[in-house]
Amino acid sequence: MSIDDMNGWRKTHYTRDVTPELDGQEVILGGWVRNYRDLGGLKFITLQDKYGERQITLKKGVVSDEVFEKGKVGYQYCLMIKGKVKKFEKAPGGIEIIPTEIKILNKTPDKLPIDMTGETISELDLRLNNRALDLRSLRNQAIFEIRGQVLMSIRNFLLKQDFTEITTPKIIGSATEGGTELFPIMYFDKEAFLIQSAQLYKEQLGGVYERVFEISPAFRAEKSHTKRHLCEIFTLDVEMSFADMNDVQKTLEELVHNVIEDVRENRMPALKVLNMEDKTIVPKLPFPRYKYDEIIELVDKKFGITIEWGEDISTEAYRKLGEELTGYYYITHWPMEIKPFYILPSNNPKYSESFDLQMGWLELVSGGTRVHNKQQLINAIEAKGLNSASFESHISVFGFGMPPHAGFGLGIARWITFICGLDDIREAVMYPRTPDRLTP
Ligand code: ATP
Ligand code: MN
């Protein structure tokens, strides 16, 4: 069997646009074979495209012998099909297509590396090795449709509220936040680094455009082998001037509320594919707010897990907390010693004007009020053991009328993991980067 050319053929419709109202009309569809059945004198092909699938029915005697022969296809063959739309209650979507011509544009081996029929889910690493194929699955179509909606809804929400979308550099000359988790790169004959967050640039631009956001990659050189850490992340960064952390928390919870509302309104079929229609529900506002001190007390009393004051909350403690607090909630006023220099200390300087937004056991957001006084910023940098001279260009901006400001960073893949009910964050990214995965 040879391979056909498209020649003059172009798709007239996507599968979702072929509705029972088109009964009797000729259409040209293009896509891939999700499934096929050969019952001797009768063959069925399930043709999928980016929006869904339709049944192609080949009955001996009804279609030409040539078309009937062409109907010998394999999983994920790339086809174009010209045919007549026929209303048929029993077919998926109430329609079948009776083909008059089939073009086989590309073939596949007899055995694909992963199951594409939807009957079983292949092991995740195997799927990631064959990601472009894997992404055609119904499950992945649903996940990334929801991701697209989330990104669109975030933009719609923020743009309506006077935020300006910014873009900031991802290559930097020195270790800006003082973290050790930077990827070094060669920048011609000098060493440079991939950025770990948009923090400093978004603060600077908040002093220009007042309310700013950026949706962009950041890079974390952490050798974490968990189901919630990636080396290349994609974050929503927000910064608001003439505001403190309370204002930011209010904006953030409204954003979460609106985005989930949009997902439910526009992506219910995708939520259903993932069995999340009853779980991903619009959260009530305002979200519960707990202080760090209250959380470590609760974790101690309820679960007998001791967290030394000033330490991060352990994964074990988060897991237990997540069983108790299943939705969205804030943990505020973290010890200053575990917060970065740009976070404003509270009146009692042991504490900080900071918050995390949690979803059950998982951290979605970190944020807080920032230091905006120049001398205080210099002191804070030095107090963390960093050299303020290497921050000179950033610090100078604070001498030009920097307003009080606050903001947050939200991990997009963490959110998709939660909304879609995924077990592993790698499922929420088209091509995940982890310590042991750099391809595809
Ligand atoms: P964690 O403590 O969970 O490792 P973090 O506190 O180091 O995260 P932040 O620097 O606060 O992370 O980054 C802001 C947000 O970006 C986080 O709340 C999280 O949603 C996301 N994020 C951070 N690091 C990662 C990562 N390695 N993989 C995936 N998402 C991440
Ligand atoms: Mn954090």
Coordinates of C-alpha atoms and ligand atoms in Angstrom, one line a residue:
M1 CA 0.0 0.0 0.0
S2 CA 1.4 3.3 -1.0
I3 CA 1.4 6.7 0.6
D4 CA -0.9 9.3 -0.8
D5 CA -0.5 13.1 -1.3
M6 CA -2.9 15.7 -0.1
N7 CA -2.9 17.1 -3.6
G8 CA -5.8 19.6 -3.8
W9 CA -7.5 18.2 -0.7
R10 CA -8.0 20.5 2.3
K11 CA -10.1 19.8 5.4
T12 CA -13.6 21.3 5.2
H13 CA -14.3 20.6 8.9
Y14 CA -12.9 19.6 12.2
T15 CA -14.7 16.5 13.7
R16 CA -16.5 18.6 16.3
D17 CA -18.1 20.7 13.5
V18 CA -19.6 17.7 11.8
T19 CA -23.0 17.7 13.5
P20 CA -26.2 15.9 12.6
E21 CA -27.4 19.1 10.8
L22 CA -24.9 18.3 8.1
D23 CA -26.7 15.1 7.2
G24 CA -26.2 14.2 3.6
Q25 CA -23.4 16.8 3.0
E26 CA -19.9 15.9 1.7
V27 CA -17.0 16.7 4.1
I28 CA -13.3 16.2 4.1
L29 CA -11.8 15.3 7.5
G30 CA -8.2 14.8 8.5
G31 CA -6.6 13.2 11.5
W32 CA -5.4 10.0 13.0
V33 CA -6.8 6.5 13.6
R34 CA -7.6 6.2 17.3
N35 CA -9.2 2.8 16.8
Y36 CA -10.5 0.4 14.2
R37 CA -12.5 -2.7 14.0
D38 CA -12.7 -5.2 11.1
L39 CA -15.8 -7.4 11.2
G40 CA -15.3 -8.9 7.8
G41 CA -17.9 -7.2 5.6
L42 CA -17.9 -4.2 7.9
K43 CA -15.1 -1.9 9.1
F44 CA -15.1 0.9 11.5
I45 CA -12.4 3.6 11.8
T46 CA -12.4 6.1 14.7
L47 CA -10.8 9.2 13.3
Q48 CA -9.5 11.7 15.8
D49 CA -8.3 15.3 15.3
K50 CA -7.5 18.1 17.7
Y51 CA -11.1 18.5 18.8
G52 CA -12.5 15.0 19.0
E53 CA -13.4 12.0 16.9
R54 CA -15.9 10.7 14.4
Q55 CA -16.8 7.2 13.3
I56 CA -16.0 6.2 9.7
T57 CA -18.2 3.3 8.5
L58 CA -17.1 1.1 5.6
K59 CA -19.7 -1.5 4.5
K60 CA -18.8 -3.8 1.7
G61 CA -21.1 -3.0 -1.2
V62 CA -22.0 0.4 0.2
V63 CA -18.5 1.9 -0.3
S64 CA -16.5 1.1 -3.4
D65 CA -14.2 -1.9 -3.3
E66 CA -11.2 0.4 -3.6
V67 CA -12.2 2.4 -0.5
F68 CA -13.0 -0.8 1.4
E69 CA -9.5 -2.1 0.6
K70 CA -8.0 1.2 1.8
G71 CA -9.8 0.8 5.1
K72 CA -7.1 -1.7 6.2
V73 CA -5.4 0.8 8.6
G74 CA -3.3 0.7 11.7
Y75 CA -3.3 2.7 15.0
Q76 CA -2.4 6.4 14.5
Y77 CA -2.2 6.2 10.7
C78 CA -2.6 9.8 9.4
L79 CA -5.6 9.9 7.1
M80 CA -7.8 12.3 5.1
I81 CA -11.3 11.1 4.4
K82 CA -13.8 12.5 1.9
G83 CA -17.3 11.2 2.6
K84 CA -21.0 11.8 3.3
V85 CA -22.3 12.7 6.7
K86 CA -25.0 10.3 7.8
K87 CA -27.2 10.7 10.9
F88 CA -26.9 7.5 13.0
E89 CA -28.1 7.5 16.6
K90 CA -25.9 4.6 17.7
A91 CA -22.6 6.2 16.5
P92 CA -20.7 8.5 18.9
G93 CA -22.0 12.0 18.4
G94 CA -25.0 10.6 16.5
I95 CA -23.1 10.7 13.2
E96 CA -21.1 8.4 11.0
I97 CA -19.2 9.2 7.8
I98 CA -19.6 7.1 4.7
P99 CA -16.3 7.5 2.8
T100 CA -16.1 7.9 -0.9
E101 CA -12.3 8.3 -0.9
I102 CA -9.5 7.7 1.7
K103 CA -6.0 9.1 1.5
I104 CA -3.3 7.4 3.7
L105 CA -0.8 10.3 4.3
N106 CA 1.5 8.4 6.7
K107 CA 1.7 5.1 8.4
T108 CA 2.9 3.7 11.8
P109 CA 4.6 0.4 12.8
D110 CA 2.4 -2.6 13.6
K111 CA 3.2 -2.1 17.3
L112 CA 3.2 1.4 18.8
P113 CA 5.4 2.0 21.9
I114 CA 2.4 3.0 24.0
D115 CA -1.3 2.2 24.0
M116 CA -3.2 4.8 22.1
T117 CA -6.7 3.2 22.1
G118 CA -7.5 4.7 25.6
E119 CA -8.1 1.2 27.0
T120 CA -5.0 1.2 29.2
I121 CA -2.7 3.9 30.4
S122 CA 1.0 3.1 29.6
E123 CA 3.7 3.8 32.2
L124 CA 4.5 7.5 32.5
D125 CA 8.2 7.3 31.6
L126 CA 7.4 5.3 28.5
R127 CA 4.8 7.9 27.6
L128 CA 7.2 10.8 28.1
N129 CA 9.8 9.0 25.9
N130 CA 7.2 9.1 23.1
R131 CA 5.6 12.4 24.2
A132 CA 4.4 13.8 20.8
L133 CA 2.5 10.5 20.2
D134 CA 1.3 10.4 23.8
L135 CA -0.1 13.9 23.7
R136 CA -2.7 12.8 21.1
S137 CA -4.4 10.7 23.8
L138 CA -7.9 11.8 24.9
R139 CA -6.6 12.3 28.5
N140 CA -3.8 14.6 27.3
Q141 CA -6.1 16.5 25.0
A142 CA -8.2 17.2 28.1
I143 CA -5.3 18.2 30.3
F144 CA -3.8 20.7 27.8
E145 CA -7.2 22.0 26.8
I146 CA -7.7 22.9 30.5
R147 CA -4.2 24.4 30.7
G148 CA -4.9 26.6 27.7
Q149 CA -8.1 27.8 29.3
V150 CA -6.3 28.5 32.6
L151 CA -3.7 30.7 30.8
M152 CA -6.4 32.5 28.8
S153 CA -8.6 33.1 31.9
I154 CA -5.6 34.4 33.9
R155 CA -4.8 36.9 31.2
N156 CA -8.5 38.0 30.8
F157 CA -8.9 38.5 34.5
L158 CA -5.7 40.5 35.1
L159 CA -6.0 42.6 31.9
K160 CA -9.5 43.6 33.0
Q161 CA -8.0 44.8 36.3
D162 CA -5.5 47.2 34.9
F163 CA -2.5 44.9 34.9
T164 CA 0.1 45.3 32.2
E165 CA 1.7 42.1 30.8
I166 CA 5.5 42.3 30.9
T167 CA 8.4 40.2 29.7
T168 CA 11.7 40.1 31.5
P169 CA 15.1 38.5 30.7
K170 CA 15.7 34.8 31.3
I171 CA 19.5 35.1 31.1
I172 CA 21.2 37.1 33.8
G173 CA 24.8 38.0 34.5
S174 CA 24.9 37.3 38.3
A175 CA 23.1 35.2 40.9
T176 CA 20.3 37.7 41.6
E177 CA 18.3 36.2 44.4
G178 CA 21.3 34.7 46.1
G179 CA 20.0 31.2 45.6
T180 CA 22.4 28.3 44.9
E181 CA 19.9 26.7 42.6
L182 CA 21.0 28.4 39.4
F183 CA 21.9 26.8 36.1
P184 CA 25.1 28.3 34.8
I185 CA 25.4 28.8 31.0
M186 CA 28.1 30.2 28.7
Y187 CA 27.3 33.7 27.4
F188 CA 29.9 34.0 24.6
D189 CA 33.1 33.9 26.7
K190 CA 31.5 34.7 30.0
E191 CA 29.6 32.8 32.6
A192 CA 25.9 33.7 32.9
F193 CA 22.8 32.1 34.5
L194 CA 19.3 31.1 33.7
I195 CA 16.9 33.0 35.8
Q196 CA 15.2 31.3 38.8
S197 CA 12.3 33.8 39.0
A198 CA 11.2 37.1 37.6
Q199 CA 11.2 38.6 41.1
L200 CA 13.6 41.5 40.8
Y201 CA 12.5 42.6 37.3
K202 CA 8.8 42.5 38.1
E203 CA 9.4 44.7 41.2
Q204 CA 11.3 47.2 39.1
L205 CA 8.5 47.2 36.5
G206 CA 5.8 47.5 39.2
G207 CA 7.5 50.9 39.9
V208 CA 6.8 51.8 36.3
Y209 CA 3.4 50.3 35.3
E210 CA 2.0 49.9 38.9
R211 CA 0.3 46.6 38.3
V212 CA 2.2 44.0 36.3
F213 CA 2.1 40.3 35.4
E214 CA 4.3 37.9 33.5
I215 CA 3.7 34.3 32.5
S216 CA 7.1 32.8 31.7
P217 CA 9.6 30.1 32.3
A218 CA 12.1 30.0 35.2
F219 CA 14.8 27.4 36.0
R220 CA 15.5 25.6 39.2
A221 CA 18.7 23.5 39.4
E222 CA 17.4 21.4 42.3
K223 CA 18.0 17.7 42.2
S224 CA 14.5 17.0 43.6
H225 CA 13.0 13.7 42.6
T226 CA 9.4 14.4 43.7
K227 CA 6.1 14.4 42.0
R228 CA 5.9 18.2 42.4
H229 CA 9.3 19.5 41.3
L230 CA 10.6 20.3 37.8
C231 CA 13.8 22.0 36.7
E232 CA 12.1 24.2 34.1
I233 CA 9.0 25.7 35.5
F234 CA 6.4 28.1 34.1
T235 CA 5.1 30.7 36.6
L236 CA 2.5 33.5 36.8
D237 CA 4.3 36.4 38.4
V238 CA 2.2 39.3 39.7
E239 CA 3.3 42.6 41.3
M240 CA 1.1 45.4 42.6
S241 CA 2.2 48.8 43.6
F242 CA 0.5 51.0 46.3
A243 CA -0.6 47.7 47.9
D244 CA 0.3 45.2 50.6
M245 CA 0.0 41.5 51.0
N246 CA -3.7 41.7 52.0
D247 CA -4.6 43.4 48.7
V248 CA -2.6 40.8 46.8
Q249 CA -4.2 37.9 48.6
K250 CA -7.6 39.4 47.7
T251 CA -6.7 39.7 44.0
L252 CA -5.2 36.2 44.0
E253 CA -8.2 34.5 45.5
E254 CA -10.5 36.2 43.1
L255 CA -8.3 35.2 40.3
V256 CA -8.4 31.5 41.4
H257 CA -12.2 31.7 41.8
N258 CA -12.7 33.2 38.3
V259 CA -10.3 30.8 36.6
I260 CA -12.0 27.7 38.0
E261 CA -15.4 29.2 37.1
D262 CA -14.2 29.7 33.5
V263 CA -12.8 26.1 33.4
R264 CA -16.1 24.7 34.6
E265 CA -18.1 26.9 32.2
N266 CA -16.0 26.2 29.1
R267 CA -14.2 22.9 29.7
M268 CA -16.7 20.6 31.3
P269 CA -16.2 17.8 28.7
A270 CA -12.4 17.9 29.5
L271 CA -13.0 17.8 33.3
K272 CA -15.3 14.8 32.7
V273 CA -12.6 12.9 30.7
L274 CA -10.4 13.3 33.8
N275 CA -13.3 12.4 36.3
M276 CA -12.8 15.8 37.9
E277 CA -16.3 17.3 37.3
D278 CA -17.3 16.9 41.0
K279 CA -13.9 17.6 42.4
T280 CA -12.7 20.7 40.7
I281 CA -15.5 23.0 42.0
V282 CA -15.5 26.8 42.3
P283 CA -14.0 27.6 45.7
K284 CA -15.8 29.8 48.2
L285 CA -14.4 33.2 49.0
P286 CA -12.5 34.3 51.1
F287 CA -10.1 31.4 51.4
P288 CA -9.3 30.3 55.0
R289 CA -6.3 32.1 56.4
Y290 CA -4.0 30.4 59.0
K291 CA -0.8 31.9 60.5
Y292 CA 2.4 29.8 60.4
D293 CA 2.2 29.6 64.2
E294 CA -1.3 28.2 64.1
I295 CA -0.3 25.6 61.5
I296 CA 2.7 24.3 63.4
E297 CA 0.5 24.1 66.6
L298 CA -2.2 22.2 64.7
V299 CA 0.3 19.8 63.1
D300 CA 1.7 19.1 66.6
K301 CA -1.7 18.7 68.3
K302 CA -3.5 16.7 65.6
F303 CA -0.8 14.6 64.1
G304 CA 2.0 14.6 66.7
I305 CA 4.5 16.1 64.2
T306 CA 6.9 18.6 65.8
I307 CA 8.1 21.5 63.6
E308 CA 10.8 23.6 65.3
W309 CA 9.8 27.3 65.1
G310 CA 11.6 28.8 62.2
E311 CA 11.7 25.6 60.1
D312 CA 9.9 24.9 56.9
I313 CA 6.8 22.7 57.1
S314 CA 7.9 19.1 56.2
T315 CA 6.4 17.2 53.4
E316 CA 5.0 14.7 55.9
A317 CA 3.2 17.5 57.8
Y318 CA 1.9 18.9 54.5
R319 CA 0.5 15.5 53.5
K320 CA -1.4 15.2 56.8
L321 CA -2.6 18.8 56.6
G322 CA -3.9 18.1 53.1
E323 CA -6.1 15.4 54.4
E324 CA -7.7 17.9 56.8
L325 CA -7.6 21.0 54.6
T326 CA -8.5 19.7 51.1
G327 CA -9.2 23.0 49.3
Y328 CA -7.4 26.3 48.9
Y329 CA -6.1 28.0 52.1
Y330 CA -3.5 30.6 53.1
I331 CA -0.5 30.1 55.5
T332 CA 0.7 33.6 56.5
H333 CA 3.4 35.3 58.6
W334 CA 6.3 32.9 58.0
P335 CA 9.5 33.3 60.1
M336 CA 11.6 36.0 58.5
E337 CA 14.7 33.8 58.6
I338 CA 13.3 31.4 56.0
K339 CA 12.1 34.1 53.7
P340 CA 14.2 36.0 51.0
F341 CA 15.6 39.4 51.5
Y342 CA 13.0 41.3 49.5
I343 CA 10.1 40.2 51.9
L344 CA 9.1 42.9 54.4
P345 CA 9.5 41.9 58.1
S346 CA 6.4 42.2 60.3
N347 CA 6.2 44.7 63.2
N348 CA 7.7 41.9 65.2
P349 CA 10.7 41.3 62.9
K350 CA 10.9 37.6 63.8
Y351 CA 7.9 37.3 61.4
S352 CA 7.4 38.4 57.8
E353 CA 4.6 39.9 55.7
S354 CA 4.4 36.7 53.6
F355 CA 2.0 34.1 52.6
D356 CA 1.7 30.8 50.8
L357 CA -1.5 29.7 49.0
Q358 CA -2.0 25.9 49.5
M359 CA -4.2 23.5 47.6
G360 CA -4.6 20.6 50.0
W361 CA -1.0 19.4 50.7
L362 CA 0.5 21.2 47.7
E363 CA 2.0 24.7 47.6
L364 CA 0.6 26.7 44.7
V365 CA 1.8 30.3 45.5
S366 CA 4.3 32.2 47.5
G367 CA 3.9 35.9 48.0
G368 CA 4.1 38.9 50.3
T369 CA 4.7 42.5 50.9
R370 CA 8.1 43.7 49.6
V371 CA 10.7 46.0 51.1
H372 CA 10.5 49.3 49.2
N373 CA 12.9 51.5 51.2
K374 CA 16.3 51.6 49.6
Q375 CA 18.4 51.6 52.8
Q376 CA 16.2 48.8 54.4
L377 CA 16.7 46.8 51.2
I378 CA 20.5 47.1 51.4
N379 CA 20.4 46.1 55.0
A380 CA 18.2 43.1 54.3
I381 CA 20.5 41.9 51.5
E382 CA 23.6 42.2 53.8
A383 CA 21.6 40.5 56.6
K384 CA 21.2 37.4 54.4
G385 CA 24.9 37.3 53.9
L386 CA 24.8 38.6 50.4
N387 CA 27.0 41.3 48.9
S388 CA 24.8 44.4 48.2
A389 CA 27.4 45.6 45.6
S390 CA 26.4 42.8 43.3
F391 CA 22.8 44.1 43.5
E392 CA 23.7 47.6 42.6
S393 CA 21.7 48.1 39.5
H394 CA 18.6 46.7 41.2
I395 CA 19.1 48.7 44.4
S396 CA 19.5 51.9 42.4
V397 CA 15.9 51.6 41.1
F398 CA 14.8 52.0 44.7
G399 CA 16.3 55.5 44.8
F400 CA 13.9 56.7 42.1
G401 CA 10.6 56.7 43.9
M402 CA 9.8 53.1 44.3
P403 CA 6.2 52.7 45.6
P404 CA 5.2 50.3 48.4
H405 CA 4.4 47.0 46.6
A406 CA 3.5 43.4 47.1
G407 CA 3.1 40.4 44.8
F408 CA 3.2 36.6 44.3
G409 CA 4.5 33.8 42.1
L410 CA 2.2 30.9 41.1
G411 CA 3.4 27.6 39.6
I412 CA 1.3 26.9 36.5
A413 CA 2.0 23.2 36.4
R414 CA 1.3 22.7 40.1
W415 CA -2.1 24.3 39.5
I416 CA -2.9 22.1 36.4
T417 CA -1.8 19.0 38.5
F418 CA -4.5 19.9 41.1
I419 CA -7.3 21.0 38.7
C420 CA -6.8 17.9 36.6
G421 CA -6.4 15.5 39.6
L422 CA -3.0 14.3 38.3
D423 CA -0.6 12.2 40.4
D424 CA 2.6 13.6 38.9
I425 CA 3.5 17.1 37.9
R426 CA 5.3 15.8 34.8
E427 CA 1.8 15.0 33.3
A428 CA 1.0 18.7 33.4
V429 CA 3.8 19.7 31.1
M430 CA 4.2 18.9 27.4
Y431 CA 7.9 18.3 27.6
P432 CA 9.0 18.1 31.3
R433 CA 12.5 18.8 32.4
T434 CA 13.7 16.9 35.5
P435 CA 17.2 16.0 36.8
D436 CA 17.1 12.9 34.7
R437 CA 15.1 14.0 31.7
L438 CA 16.4 16.3 29.0
T439 CA 14.8 14.6 26.0
P440 CA 12.5 14.7 24.2
Ligands
ATP1 P1 8.7 24.3 47.1 O1 9.0 24.7 48.5 O2 7.4 23.6 46.9 O3 9.9 23.6 46.4 P2 9.4 27.0 46.5 O4 8.8 27.7 47.8 O5 10.8 26.8 46.4 O6 8.6 25.7 46.2 P3 8.8 29.5 45.1 O7 10.2 30.0 45.0 O8 8.0 30.0 46.2 O9 8.9 27.9 45.3 O10 8.1 29.6 43.7 C1 6.8 30.0 43.5 C2 5.9 28.9 43.0 O11 6.4 28.3 41.8 C3 5.7 27.8 44.0 O12 4.7 28.1 44.9 C4 5.3 26.6 43.1 O13 4.0 26.7 42.7 C5 6.2 26.9 41.8 N1 7.4 26.1 41.9 C6 8.6 26.5 42.5 N2 9.5 25.6 42.3 C7 9.0 24.6 41.5 C8 9.5 23.4 41.0 N3 10.8 23.0 41.2 N4 8.7 22.7 40.2 C9 7.4 23.1 40.0 N5 6.9 24.2 40.5 C10 7.7 25.0 41.3
MN2 MN 7.4 29.1 48.0

